[in-house]
Short mmCIF file of C-alpha atoms in Angstrom, two decimals:
data_model
loop_
_atom_site.label_atom_id
_atom_site.label_comp_id
_atom_site.label_asym_id
_atom_site.label_seq_id
_atom_site.Cartn_x
_atom_site.Cartn_y
_atom_site.Cartn_z
CA MET R 287 -14.13 19.21 -11.51
CA SER R 288 -11.20 18.96 -9.20
CA GLU R 289 -7.61 18.64 -10.35
CA THR R 290 -6.33 18.92 -6.83
CA ALA R 291 -5.55 15.98 -4.61
CA SER R 292 -8.25 13.35 -4.78
CA PRO R 293 -10.79 13.54 -1.96
CA HIS R 294 -10.25 9.82 -1.57
CA ALA R 295 -6.50 10.08 -1.47
CA ALA R 296 -5.98 6.73 0.15
CA LEU R 297 -8.88 4.58 -0.91
CA ALA R 298 -8.67 0.86 -0.68
CA LYS R 299 -5.90 -1.19 -2.08
CA SER R 300 -6.24 -4.05 -4.52
CA THR R 301 -3.75 -6.85 -4.66
CA LYS R 302 -2.47 -8.62 -7.64
CA ASN R 303 -5.09 -9.83 -10.27
CA ARG R 304 -6.37 -9.11 -7.76
CA ALA R 305 -8.24 -12.19 -6.84
CA THR R 306 -6.59 -12.04 -3.44
CA LYS R 307 -8.14 -8.63 -2.95
CA ASN R 308 -11.60 -10.09 -3.16
CA SER R 309 -10.88 -12.79 -0.61
CA ALA R 310 -9.26 -10.27 1.71
CA THR R 311 -12.30 -8.06 1.36
CA ARG R 312 -14.58 -10.91 2.37
CA ASP R 313 -12.51 -11.49 5.47
CA SER R 314 -12.30 -7.91 6.65
CA GLY R 315 -15.06 -6.24 4.78
CA THR R 316 -16.36 -2.76 4.43
CA LYS R 317 -16.50 -0.14 1.87
CA ASP R 318 -17.00 3.55 2.33
CA GLY R 319 -18.46 2.93 5.65
CA GLY R 320 -19.90 4.58 8.65
CA PRO R 321 -19.22 2.75 11.91
CA GLU R 322 -21.84 1.64 14.31
CA ASN R 323 -22.04 -0.38 17.47
CA GLY R 324 -20.81 -3.90 17.46
CA ALA R 325 -23.59 -6.46 17.24
CA PRO R 326 -22.54 -9.47 15.20
CA GLY R 327 -23.96 -9.58 11.68
CA ASN R 328 -25.22 -12.55 9.76
CA ASP R 329 -23.15 -13.95 6.93
CA SER R 330 -25.70 -13.41 4.18
CA THR R 331 -24.48 -11.56 1.10
CA LYS R 332 -26.19 -9.49 -1.53
CA SER R 333 -25.53 -9.64 -5.24
CA GLY R 334 -26.22 -6.04 -6.09
CA PRO R 335 -28.26 -2.90 -5.50
CA ALA R 336 -32.02 -2.89 -5.44
CA GLU R 337 -33.62 -2.46 -8.83
CA SER R 338 -37.04 -1.35 -7.62
CA SER R 339 -38.67 0.56 -4.82
CA THR R 340 -39.83 -2.54 -2.99
CA THR R 341 -38.09 -3.62 0.17
CA ASN R 342 -37.04 -7.13 0.99
CA ALA R 343 -37.63 -8.80 4.30
CA PRO R 344 -34.50 -8.50 6.43
CA ASP R 345 -32.26 -11.50 6.89
CA SER R 346 -32.10 -13.18 10.26
CA GLY R 347 -29.98 -11.08 12.56
CA SER R 348 -30.48 -8.01 10.39
CA THR R 349 -31.68 -4.65 11.55
CA THR R 350 -35.37 -3.91 11.15
CA ASN R 351 -37.72 -1.01 11.46
CA GLY R 352 -37.45 1.02 14.64
CA PRO R 353 -40.09 1.69 17.29
CA ALA R 354 -43.57 2.53 16.07
CA GLU R 355 -43.58 5.74 18.09
CA SER R 356 -40.71 8.19 18.01
CA LEU R 357 -40.12 11.68 19.21
CA ALA R 358 -39.25 13.14 15.80
CA THR R 359 -40.88 11.06 13.06
CA SER R 360 -44.11 9.53 14.35
CA GLY R 361 -47.63 10.71 13.75
CA ALA R 362 -48.21 14.44 13.80
CA ALA R 363 -44.57 15.03 14.72
CA SER R 364 -43.38 13.99 11.25
CA GLY R 365 -45.50 16.70 9.61
CA ALA R 366 -44.01 19.35 11.89
CA LEU R 367 -40.41 18.16 11.60
CA LEU R 368 -39.34 19.78 8.34
CA PRO R 369 -41.04 23.17 8.97
CA SER R 370 -39.18 23.35 12.27
CA LEU R 371 -35.85 22.73 10.50
CA VAL R 372 -36.38 25.03 7.51
CA PRO R 373 -34.96 28.23 9.11
CA LEU R 374 -31.77 26.35 10.01
CA LEU R 375 -31.40 24.50 6.70
CA ARG R 376 -31.96 27.67 4.68
CA GLU R 377 -28.82 29.13 6.27
CA TRP R 378 -26.71 25.99 6.57
CA LEU R 379 -27.21 24.16 3.28
CA PRO R 380 -25.87 26.85 0.89
CA ARG R 381 -22.62 26.98 2.89
CA GLN R 382 -21.84 23.30 2.30
CA ARG R 383 -19.27 22.45 -0.34
CA TRP R 384 -21.49 19.72 -1.74
CA PHE R 385 -24.53 21.97 -2.24
CA ALA R 386 -25.04 22.33 -5.99
CA GLY R 387 -27.28 25.41 -5.96
CA LYS R 388 -24.83 27.99 -4.64
CA GLY R 389 -25.55 31.58 -5.60
CA GLN R 390 -29.27 31.00 -6.14
CA PRO R 391 -32.01 31.64 -3.57
CA VAL R 392 -33.65 28.68 -1.84
CA THR R 393 -37.40 29.19 -1.92
CA GLY R 394 -38.65 26.04 -0.25
CA PHE R 395 -38.14 22.49 0.98
CA SER R 396 -40.16 19.30 0.79
CA LEU R 397 -39.61 16.14 2.79
CA VAL R 398 -39.11 12.93 0.80
CA SER R 399 -38.46 10.67 3.79
CA ALA R 400 -37.47 10.83 7.45
CA THR R 401 -35.95 7.87 9.30
CA GLU R 402 -34.93 7.79 12.93
CA MET R 403 -31.72 5.75 12.82
CA LEU R 404 -31.04 6.33 16.51
CA PRO R 405 -34.08 7.43 18.50
CA VAL R 406 -34.11 10.95 19.79
CA ASP R 407 -34.24 10.38 23.53
CA GLY R 408 -37.05 12.28 25.17
CA GLY R 409 -34.99 12.45 28.32
CA GLY R 410 -32.07 14.00 26.44
CA SER R 411 -29.41 11.64 27.78
CA GLY R 412 -27.77 10.85 24.43
CA PRO R 413 -27.59 11.84 20.76
CA GLY R 414 -30.19 10.88 18.20
CA LEU R 415 -29.64 10.40 14.47
CA LEU R 416 -32.18 11.41 11.84
CA HIS R 417 -31.79 10.43 8.18
CA LEU R 418 -33.59 12.87 5.89
CA LEU R 419 -34.10 13.06 2.15
CA VAL R 420 -35.11 16.63 1.34
CA ARG R 421 -35.95 18.30 -1.95
CA VAL R 422 -34.67 21.86 -2.27
CA GLN R 423 -36.62 24.29 -4.43
CA GLN R 424 -34.62 26.85 -6.41
CA PRO R 425 -36.73 28.23 -9.26
CA ALA R 426 -33.76 30.11 -10.72
CA LEU R 427 -32.29 26.73 -11.68
CA SER R 428 -35.21 26.04 -14.02
CA ALA R 429 -33.07 24.07 -16.48
CA ARG R 430 -33.09 21.14 -14.07
CA ALA R 431 -35.79 18.57 -14.59
CA ALA R 432 -36.74 18.51 -10.90
CA ASP R 433 -35.78 19.97 -7.56
CA ASP R 434 -32.48 18.66 -6.21
CA CYS R 435 -32.79 15.96 -3.56
CA TYR R 436 -30.22 15.98 -0.75
CA GLN R 437 -29.32 13.40 1.86
CA LEU R 438 -28.90 14.75 5.39
CA LEU R 439 -27.79 12.86 8.49
CA LEU R 440 -28.68 15.07 11.41
CA GLY R 441 -27.39 14.54 14.90
CA VAL R 442 -29.68 15.71 17.69
CA ARG R 443 -28.51 16.65 21.21
CA THR R 444 -29.73 18.80 24.05
CA SER R 445 -26.38 20.60 23.90
CA LEU R 446 -23.38 20.27 21.64
CA PRO R 447 -19.97 19.31 23.07
CA PRO R 448 -17.16 21.72 22.09
CA ARG R 449 -15.49 19.04 19.94
CA LEU R 450 -18.55 19.08 17.64
CA ALA R 451 -18.89 22.88 17.41
CA SER R 452 -17.79 22.96 13.77
CA ALA R 453 -20.66 20.61 12.84
CA LEU R 454 -23.37 22.87 14.30
CA ILE R 455 -26.48 23.51 12.21
CA GLY R 456 -28.50 25.30 14.88
CA ARG R 457 -30.97 25.13 17.74
CA VAL R 458 -34.55 24.22 16.89
CA ALA R 459 -37.10 26.77 18.10
CA HIS R 460 -40.33 24.80 17.72
CA GLY R 461 -41.78 21.48 16.63
CA PRO R 462 -40.90 17.95 17.80
CA LEU R 463 -37.23 18.86 18.36
CA ALA R 464 -37.87 22.18 20.08
CA GLY R 465 -35.03 23.19 22.37
CA ARG R 466 -32.59 20.66 20.90
CA THR R 467 -29.46 21.29 18.87
CA VAL R 468 -29.06 19.70 15.42
CA TYR R 469 -25.72 19.19 13.73
CA ASP R 470 -24.03 17.25 10.92
CA GLY R 471 -24.10 13.77 12.41
CA LEU R 472 -21.21 12.44 10.33
CA HIS R 473 -18.81 14.42 12.53
CA ASP R 474 -19.97 12.61 15.66
CA PRO R 475 -17.93 9.40 16.11
CA ARG R 476 -20.77 7.73 17.98
CA LEU R 477 -23.23 8.37 15.15
CA ALA R 478 -20.69 7.58 12.44
CA GLY R 479 -20.13 4.29 14.25
CA LEU R 480 -23.85 3.62 14.07
CA LEU R 481 -23.68 3.71 10.26
CA LEU R 482 -21.00 1.04 10.20
CA GLU R 483 -23.07 -1.14 12.51
CA ARG R 484 -25.97 -0.92 10.08
CA PHE R 485 -23.67 -2.37 7.42
CA ARG R 486 -22.51 -5.07 9.80
CA CYS R 487 -26.14 -6.11 10.40
CA PRO R 488 -27.72 -5.55 6.98
CA GLY R 489 -31.43 -5.27 6.46
CA VAL R 490 -34.26 -2.78 6.22
CA LEU R 491 -34.87 0.27 8.38
CA GLY R 492 -38.01 2.05 7.22
CA PRO R 493 -37.32 3.25 3.66
CA LEU R 494 -33.60 2.45 3.98
CA ARG R 495 -31.98 -0.82 2.93
CA PHE R 496 -28.46 -1.85 3.96
CA ASP R 497 -26.57 -4.58 2.04
CA ARG R 498 -23.10 -6.03 2.24
CA THR R 499 -21.00 -8.60 0.41
CA SER R 500 -18.85 -9.79 3.31
CA PRO R 501 -18.48 -9.58 7.11
CA ILE R 502 -17.31 -6.31 8.61
CA PRO R 503 -15.33 -6.17 11.86
CA PRO R 504 -16.62 -4.02 14.74
CA GLY R 505 -14.88 -1.26 16.64
CA LEU R 506 -13.27 0.72 13.81
CA THR R 507 -12.70 4.37 14.74
CA PRO R 508 -14.30 6.79 12.23
CA ARG R 509 -12.95 10.07 10.95
CA VAL R 510 -14.32 12.52 8.38
CA LEU R 511 -12.31 13.40 5.29
CA ASP R 512 -12.45 17.17 4.83
CA THR R 513 -11.29 17.34 1.21
CA GLU R 514 -14.51 16.08 -0.41
CA GLN R 515 -16.29 18.54 -2.71
CA SER R 516 -19.49 16.95 -4.00
CA ASN R 517 -20.04 14.25 -1.35
CA SER R 518 -18.92 13.36 2.18
CA SER R 519 -16.54 10.55 3.15
CA LEU R 520 -15.76 8.72 6.37
CA VAL R 521 -12.73 6.53 6.97
CA TYR R 522 -13.00 3.67 9.48
CA GLY R 523 -9.67 2.81 11.03
CA ASP R 524 -7.43 2.32 8.04
CA ALA R 525 -9.68 -0.41 6.67
CA TYR R 526 -12.64 1.18 4.90
CA ILE R 527 -13.93 4.37 3.38
CA LEU R 528 -17.62 5.27 3.18
CA LYS R 529 -18.76 7.71 0.54
CA ILE R 530 -22.05 9.41 1.41
CA PHE R 531 -23.75 10.84 -1.68
CA ARG R 532 -25.20 14.19 -0.74
CA ARG R 533 -27.13 15.09 -3.90
CA VAL R 534 -28.97 11.93 -4.87
CA PHE R 535 -30.76 10.82 -8.02
CA PRO R 536 -33.22 8.05 -8.90
CA GLY R 537 -31.45 4.86 -10.00
CA THR R 538 -28.21 3.12 -9.14
CA ASN R 539 -25.23 5.43 -8.82
CA PRO R 540 -22.37 4.46 -11.21
CA ASP R 541 -19.99 4.59 -8.24
CA LEU R 542 -21.73 1.45 -6.98
CA GLU R 543 -22.84 -0.10 -10.27
CA LEU R 544 -19.49 -0.05 -12.09
CA PRO R 545 -17.21 -1.27 -9.26
CA LEU R 546 -19.65 -4.15 -8.69
CA ALA R 547 -19.51 -5.01 -12.40
CA LEU R 548 -15.70 -4.82 -12.42
CA THR R 549 -15.50 -7.03 -9.34
CA ARG R 550 -17.64 -9.65 -11.07
CA GLU R 551 -15.20 -9.56 -14.00
CA GLY R 552 -12.25 -10.11 -11.67
CA CYS R 553 -10.74 -6.68 -12.39
CA GLY R 554 -8.56 -5.67 -9.45
CA ARG R 555 -8.04 -2.07 -10.59
CA VAL R 556 -11.01 -0.82 -8.55
CA PRO R 557 -11.66 -1.30 -4.82
CA ALA R 558 -14.52 -3.79 -4.57
CA PRO R 559 -17.69 -2.57 -2.83
CA VAL R 560 -18.10 -4.19 0.57
CA ALA R 561 -21.43 -2.64 1.54
CA TRP R 562 -23.89 0.01 0.46
CA PHE R 563 -27.24 1.49 1.40
CA GLU R 564 -30.17 2.76 -0.58
CA ALA R 565 -33.53 4.40 -0.20
CA THR R 566 -36.18 2.05 -1.56
CA VAL R 567 -39.21 4.36 -1.53
CA PRO R 568 -40.56 6.32 -3.26
CA GLU R 569 -37.94 5.03 -5.72
CA ALA R 570 -34.52 3.42 -5.55
CA LEU R 571 -31.71 5.88 -4.68
CA THR R 572 -28.09 4.98 -3.95
CA LEU R 573 -27.13 6.73 -0.72
CA GLY R 574 -23.65 5.47 0.16
CA VAL R 575 -20.95 2.93 -0.67
CA LEU R 576 -18.37 1.30 1.60
CA GLN R 577 -15.07 0.17 0.05
CA PRO R 578 -11.62 -0.89 1.23
CA PHE R 579 -9.37 2.02 2.12
CA LEU R 580 -6.10 2.01 0.22
CA HIS R 581 -3.91 3.00 3.12
CA GLY R 582 -0.59 4.46 2.04
CA ALA R 583 -1.61 4.88 -1.60
CA ARG R 584 -0.98 8.27 -3.19
CA ASP R 585 -3.11 9.91 -5.82
CA GLY R 586 -1.74 10.47 -9.29
CA TRP R 587 -2.07 14.24 -9.13
CA GLN R 588 0.25 14.53 -6.13
CA LEU R 589 2.70 12.04 -7.63
CA ALA R 590 2.81 14.01 -10.88
CA LEU R 591 3.37 17.31 -9.07
CA GLY R 592 6.13 15.69 -7.01
CA ALA R 593 7.88 14.47 -10.15
CA LEU R 594 7.68 17.93 -11.71
CA ALA R 595 8.99 19.63 -8.57
CA GLU R 596 11.97 17.28 -8.43
CA GLY R 597 12.63 17.35 -12.16
CA ARG R 598 11.92 13.63 -12.44
CA ASP R 599 10.54 11.68 -15.34
CA PHE R 600 6.97 10.40 -14.99
CA LEU R 601 6.95 8.18 -18.06
CA PRO R 602 6.89 4.74 -16.35
CA GLN R 603 4.01 5.84 -14.16
CA ALA R 604 2.11 7.36 -17.10
CA ARG R 605 2.57 4.19 -19.16
CA ALA R 606 1.42 1.99 -16.26
CA LEU R 607 -1.58 4.23 -15.73
CA GLY R 608 -2.48 3.85 -19.39
CA ARG R 609 -2.42 0.08 -18.98
CA ALA R 610 -4.61 0.31 -15.89
CA THR R 611 -7.16 2.45 -17.75
CA ALA R 612 -7.27 0.00 -20.63
CA GLU R 613 -7.77 -2.94 -18.27
CA VAL R 614 -10.74 -1.20 -16.68
CA HIS R 615 -12.23 -0.38 -20.08
CA THR R 616 -11.77 -3.96 -21.24
CA ALA R 617 -13.47 -5.34 -18.13
CA LEU R 618 -16.36 -2.88 -18.41
CA ALA R 619 -16.85 -3.85 -22.06
CA ALA R 620 -17.00 -7.50 -21.04
CA ALA R 621 -19.40 -6.89 -18.17
CA LEU R 622 -21.89 -4.45 -19.69
CA PRO R 623 -23.48 -3.71 -23.10
CA THR R 624 -21.32 -2.23 -25.87
CA PRO R 625 -23.63 -0.62 -28.44
CA ALA R 626 -22.25 0.92 -31.62
CA LEU R 627 -22.25 4.70 -31.87
CA GLY R 628 -24.02 5.05 -35.21
CA GLY R 629 -25.28 8.00 -37.22
CA SER R 630 -28.07 9.23 -34.94
CA GLN R 631 -25.98 8.73 -31.78
CA THR R 632 -23.07 10.56 -33.40
CA ARG R 633 -25.32 13.48 -34.28
CA HIS R 634 -26.55 13.56 -30.69
CA LEU R 635 -22.97 13.46 -29.40
CA VAL R 636 -21.85 16.31 -31.66
CA ALA R 637 -24.94 18.38 -30.89
CA GLY R 638 -24.25 18.13 -27.17
CA MET R 639 -20.63 19.19 -27.62
CA THR R 640 -21.67 22.11 -29.81
CA GLN R 641 -24.32 23.27 -27.35
CA ARG R 642 -21.83 23.18 -24.49
CA LEU R 643 -19.35 25.21 -26.55
CA GLU R 644 -21.96 27.85 -27.38
CA ALA R 645 -23.11 28.11 -23.77
CA ALA R 646 -19.54 28.41 -22.51
CA ALA R 647 -18.73 31.11 -25.08
CA GLN R 648 -21.70 33.15 -23.86
CA ALA R 649 -20.47 32.85 -20.27
CA VAL R 650 -16.74 33.33 -21.00
CA PRO R 651 -16.12 35.97 -23.70
CA ALA R 652 -12.45 34.95 -24.00
CA LEU R 653 -13.67 31.79 -25.78
CA VAL R 654 -15.49 33.62 -28.57
CA PRO R 655 -12.55 34.08 -30.99
CA TYR R 656 -11.80 30.37 -30.82
CA VAL R 657 -15.32 29.07 -31.44
CA PRO R 658 -14.98 28.59 -35.23
CA GLY R 659 -11.75 26.63 -34.86
CA LEU R 660 -13.09 24.52 -32.01
CA ARG R 661 -16.22 23.70 -34.00
CA THR R 662 -14.07 22.06 -36.64
CA ALA R 663 -13.20 19.34 -34.11
CA PHE R 664 -16.88 18.49 -33.72
CA ASP R 665 -17.62 18.89 -37.43
CA ALA R 666 -14.93 16.32 -38.27
CA VAL R 667 -16.71 13.71 -36.15
CA ALA R 668 -20.08 14.65 -37.64
CA ALA R 669 -18.69 14.26 -41.16
CA LEU R 670 -17.37 10.77 -40.40
CA GLY R 671 -20.73 9.79 -38.93
CA HIS R 672 -22.53 11.12 -41.99
CA ARG R 673 -20.34 8.89 -44.18
CA GLY R 674 -21.44 5.86 -42.17
CA HIS R 675 -18.52 5.56 -39.75
CA ASP R 676 -19.42 4.29 -36.30
CA TRP R 677 -17.53 3.84 -33.05
CA ALA R 678 -17.71 1.41 -30.17
CA ALA R 679 -19.44 2.75 -27.09
CA GLN R 680 -19.43 1.30 -23.58
CA ARG R 681 -19.64 2.25 -19.92
CA ILE R 682 -16.63 4.33 -18.88
CA HIS R 683 -15.31 6.12 -15.81
CA GLY R 684 -16.78 9.43 -16.96
CA ASP R 685 -14.59 11.88 -15.02
CA LEU R 686 -11.09 10.46 -15.28
CA HIS R 687 -8.08 12.55 -14.30
CA LEU R 688 -4.96 12.11 -12.19
CA GLY R 689 -6.83 12.91 -8.98
CA GLN R 690 -9.11 9.91 -9.58
CA THR R 691 -6.23 7.44 -9.48
CA LEU R 692 -4.23 5.91 -6.65
CA CYS R 693 -0.81 4.28 -6.78
CA SER R 694 0.30 1.83 -4.10
CA ASP R 695 3.85 1.42 -2.88
CA ASP R 696 4.44 -1.40 -5.36
CA GLY R 697 3.46 0.81 -8.30
CA PHE R 698 0.02 -0.72 -8.82
CA TRP R 699 -2.55 1.79 -10.08
CA SER R 700 -6.21 1.80 -9.03
CA LEU R 701 -9.04 3.92 -10.40
CA ILE R 702 -11.60 5.41 -8.02
CA ASP R 703 -14.71 7.61 -7.99
CA PHE R 704 -16.82 6.20 -10.83
CA GLU R 705 -19.65 8.61 -10.13
CA GLY R 706 -18.94 10.59 -13.32
CA GLU R 707 -19.32 14.35 -13.44
CA PRO R 708 -21.77 15.04 -10.57
CA SER R 709 -23.21 18.07 -12.38
CA ARG R 710 -24.57 15.88 -15.18
CA PRO R 711 -27.90 14.03 -14.88
CA LEU R 712 -27.60 10.41 -13.76
CA PRO R 713 -29.09 8.93 -16.98
CA GLU R 714 -26.45 10.78 -18.98
CA ARG R 715 -23.66 9.53 -16.72
CA ARG R 716 -24.89 5.94 -17.14
CA ARG R 717 -25.05 6.18 -20.94
CA PRO R 718 -22.48 4.15 -22.95
CA GLN R 719 -19.84 6.45 -24.46
CA PRO R 720 -16.63 6.12 -26.47
CA PRO R 721 -13.77 5.09 -24.17
CA VAL R 722 -11.60 7.85 -25.66
CA ARG R 723 -13.58 10.27 -23.50
CA ASP R 724 -11.74 8.89 -20.45
CA VAL R 725 -8.45 9.06 -22.36
CA ALA R 726 -9.09 12.70 -23.25
CA GLY R 727 -9.72 13.51 -19.59
CA MET R 728 -6.39 12.02 -18.58
CA LEU R 729 -4.53 13.81 -21.38
CA ARG R 730 -5.96 17.09 -20.16
CA SER R 731 -4.88 16.20 -16.62
CA PHE R 732 -1.24 15.78 -17.64
CA ASP R 733 -1.44 19.22 -19.21
CA TYR R 734 -2.91 20.67 -15.99
CA ALA R 735 -0.11 19.16 -13.95
CA ALA R 736 2.59 20.52 -16.24
CA ARG R 737 1.09 24.01 -16.27
CA SER R 738 0.76 24.09 -12.48
CA HIS R 739 4.54 23.93 -12.29
CA HIS R 740 6.66 27.02 -12.89
CA PRO R 741 8.16 27.31 -15.38
CA TRP R 742 5.64 25.46 -17.50
CA ASN R 743 7.10 22.18 -18.76
CA ALA R 744 5.31 21.57 -22.06
CA GLU R 745 7.66 18.77 -23.06
CA TRP R 746 6.96 16.89 -19.83
CA ALA R 747 3.24 16.93 -20.59
CA ALA R 748 3.73 15.82 -24.19
CA ARG R 749 5.93 12.88 -23.16
CA CYS R 750 3.46 11.80 -20.46
CA ARG R 751 0.55 11.97 -22.88
CA ALA R 752 2.41 9.80 -25.37
CA ALA R 753 3.48 7.29 -22.71
CA TYR R 754 -0.06 7.03 -21.38
CA CYS R 755 -1.44 6.28 -24.86
CA GLU R 756 1.34 3.74 -25.46
CA GLY R 757 0.55 1.95 -22.20
CA TYR R 758 -3.14 1.97 -23.08
CA ALA R 759 -2.38 0.43 -26.48
CA GLU R 760 -0.24 -2.30 -24.90
CA ALA R 761 -3.18 -3.49 -22.78
CA ALA R 762 -6.09 -2.75 -25.12
CA GLY R 763 -4.51 -3.76 -28.42
CA ALA R 764 -5.48 -0.43 -29.99
CA ASP R 765 -3.95 3.02 -29.61
CA PRO R 766 -6.53 5.72 -28.74
CA ARG R 767 -4.61 8.05 -31.06
CA GLY R 768 -5.83 5.81 -33.88
CA GLU R 769 -9.15 7.71 -33.71
CA PRO R 770 -7.74 11.25 -33.96
CA GLU R 771 -11.00 13.00 -34.85
CA LEU R 772 -12.91 11.50 -31.95
CA LEU R 773 -10.07 12.04 -29.49
CA ARG R 774 -9.63 15.67 -30.53
CA ALA R 775 -13.38 16.29 -30.20
CA HIS R 776 -13.48 14.86 -26.70
CA GLU R 777 -10.39 16.73 -25.57
CA THR R 778 -11.90 19.93 -26.98
CA ASP R 779 -15.16 19.28 -25.14
CA LYS R 780 -13.22 18.69 -21.91
CA ALA R 781 -11.18 21.88 -22.35
CA VAL R 782 -14.38 23.89 -22.92
CA TYR R 783 -15.80 22.45 -19.69
CA GLU R 784 -12.57 23.41 -17.90
CA VAL R 785 -12.76 27.00 -19.18
CA LEU R 786 -16.28 27.40 -17.85
CA TYR R 787 -15.37 25.82 -14.51
CA GLU R 788 -12.25 27.92 -13.98
CA ALA R 789 -13.97 31.15 -15.01
CA ARG R 790 -16.64 30.52 -12.37
CA HIS R 791 -14.60 29.04 -9.55
CA ARG R 792 -10.85 29.62 -10.02
CA PRO R 793 -10.20 32.57 -12.36
CA ASP R 794 -6.46 32.41 -11.67
CA TRP R 795 -6.43 28.98 -13.34
CA LEU R 796 -8.22 30.11 -16.50
CA PRO R 797 -4.98 30.44 -18.54
CA VAL R 798 -4.42 26.67 -18.18
CA PRO R 799 -7.43 25.50 -20.23
CA MET R 800 -7.23 28.58 -22.46
CA ALA R 801 -3.78 27.47 -23.61
CA ALA R 802 -5.31 24.13 -24.59
CA ILE R 803 -8.16 25.94 -26.35
CA HIS R 804 -5.62 27.84 -28.45
CA ARG R 805 -3.87 24.60 -29.41
CA LEU R 806 -7.04 22.63 -30.11
CA ALA R 807 -8.63 25.40 -32.19
CA THR R 808 -5.84 25.10 -34.74
CA ALA R 809 -5.02 21.39 -34.50
CA THR R 810 -6.20 18.48 -36.60
CA THR R 811 -5.03 15.88 -34.05
CA VAL R 812 -4.21 15.92 -30.35
#
């Protein structure tokens, strides 16, 4: 969870309905991209991500599999590649912000796939680029269903220029890359450019498949965004942003699936995907998404903090953000299934919330006195479900807060980062849920903003929360406060998550969610 400035704090900008956004995207096209060289691409388009592990024949003009023999990944060399990298990865991986297994020993690695995106030159005259999918074994994290799989893009050089020193992984002592230096290839403009070229010329490269919806111009200068926490992002010129998913899961990532669905519905509140790439074997995995970059847009967290610092009202912005959220929910409900949350699903929902509360109370003793009061929020939902009450469920954002929103100069709000909470399993993130879960996340975010300002401005938060719900009701036709039990339960669940997160990562921030815990433990509504 991050309530600081959004890692995508300038992601692509939509225009009005924004049908014009879609046409502009087709003309200039890319998404979260990585640049490459500038061969012209064909004009074929793709309708969506692969649904199986099979690969399609590349379109004319598309990129295809590389040379049969390669220095790093052919024949016996491929079997020796990972063992030669293990000593370096064992030291480097745990230091990365996006590595999910921090604090636990790494006991082993297994190679899922290795693809030579730019051949490693035997003569050593230029950089090579290796794409690896690697499973990391950490037995201490036994609650996970399987070992985590990580995506690595490794640059390979005989020596590393000083400008790339910060990207160093290490020098390989033996194996097919013996004597060469490996580094994080995303920091190398030449290799980052290669990624964009793959999108420009879509097709299949070994187990990798590159697709796009519209042409992409060549020659865009890449730069790495350093604020990302769970993934990595590259910006190309001021036109596109490429999100590289570091920890990857089987299936289509919601950060590709949902923006594509919203684009089909004509919803302009989300930057439309321009291109993406996937692994197709041994199973489909979303690896990265290219979207328009919303140059000049500011994220909602920074705007809220600015308003607090200057003593300004934030009510018009909060109300407009509520409308934007409702428009996204309405479009998602139109595009994807909307099952009812009946008795068994309600019991499952409440059981999950209760389990998370109990686990958090064991980890954070300060929660213990509040557990009985917090449980009443979940019990109220369970009681309604037992009496036959059901709720609408649908696909939602899943991790909505002020840092996941962008506001353009004309006041138009966009929502970004539909990945959901990265710590949760992908099937759970793709499960239909009550839309009030997103609302609860935003209500908590207003509280975070208010409490980050000294002195704490409780009234500011309360007014923003009300304005947001009013704006939502204007666009959706129903006020989320009309389901007080469900909203209180979801806000309680979010506050419990925040307590656990802050206790582990930012102890100085723990009083912020604990204040909400105190309020929610004694409240009957939010």
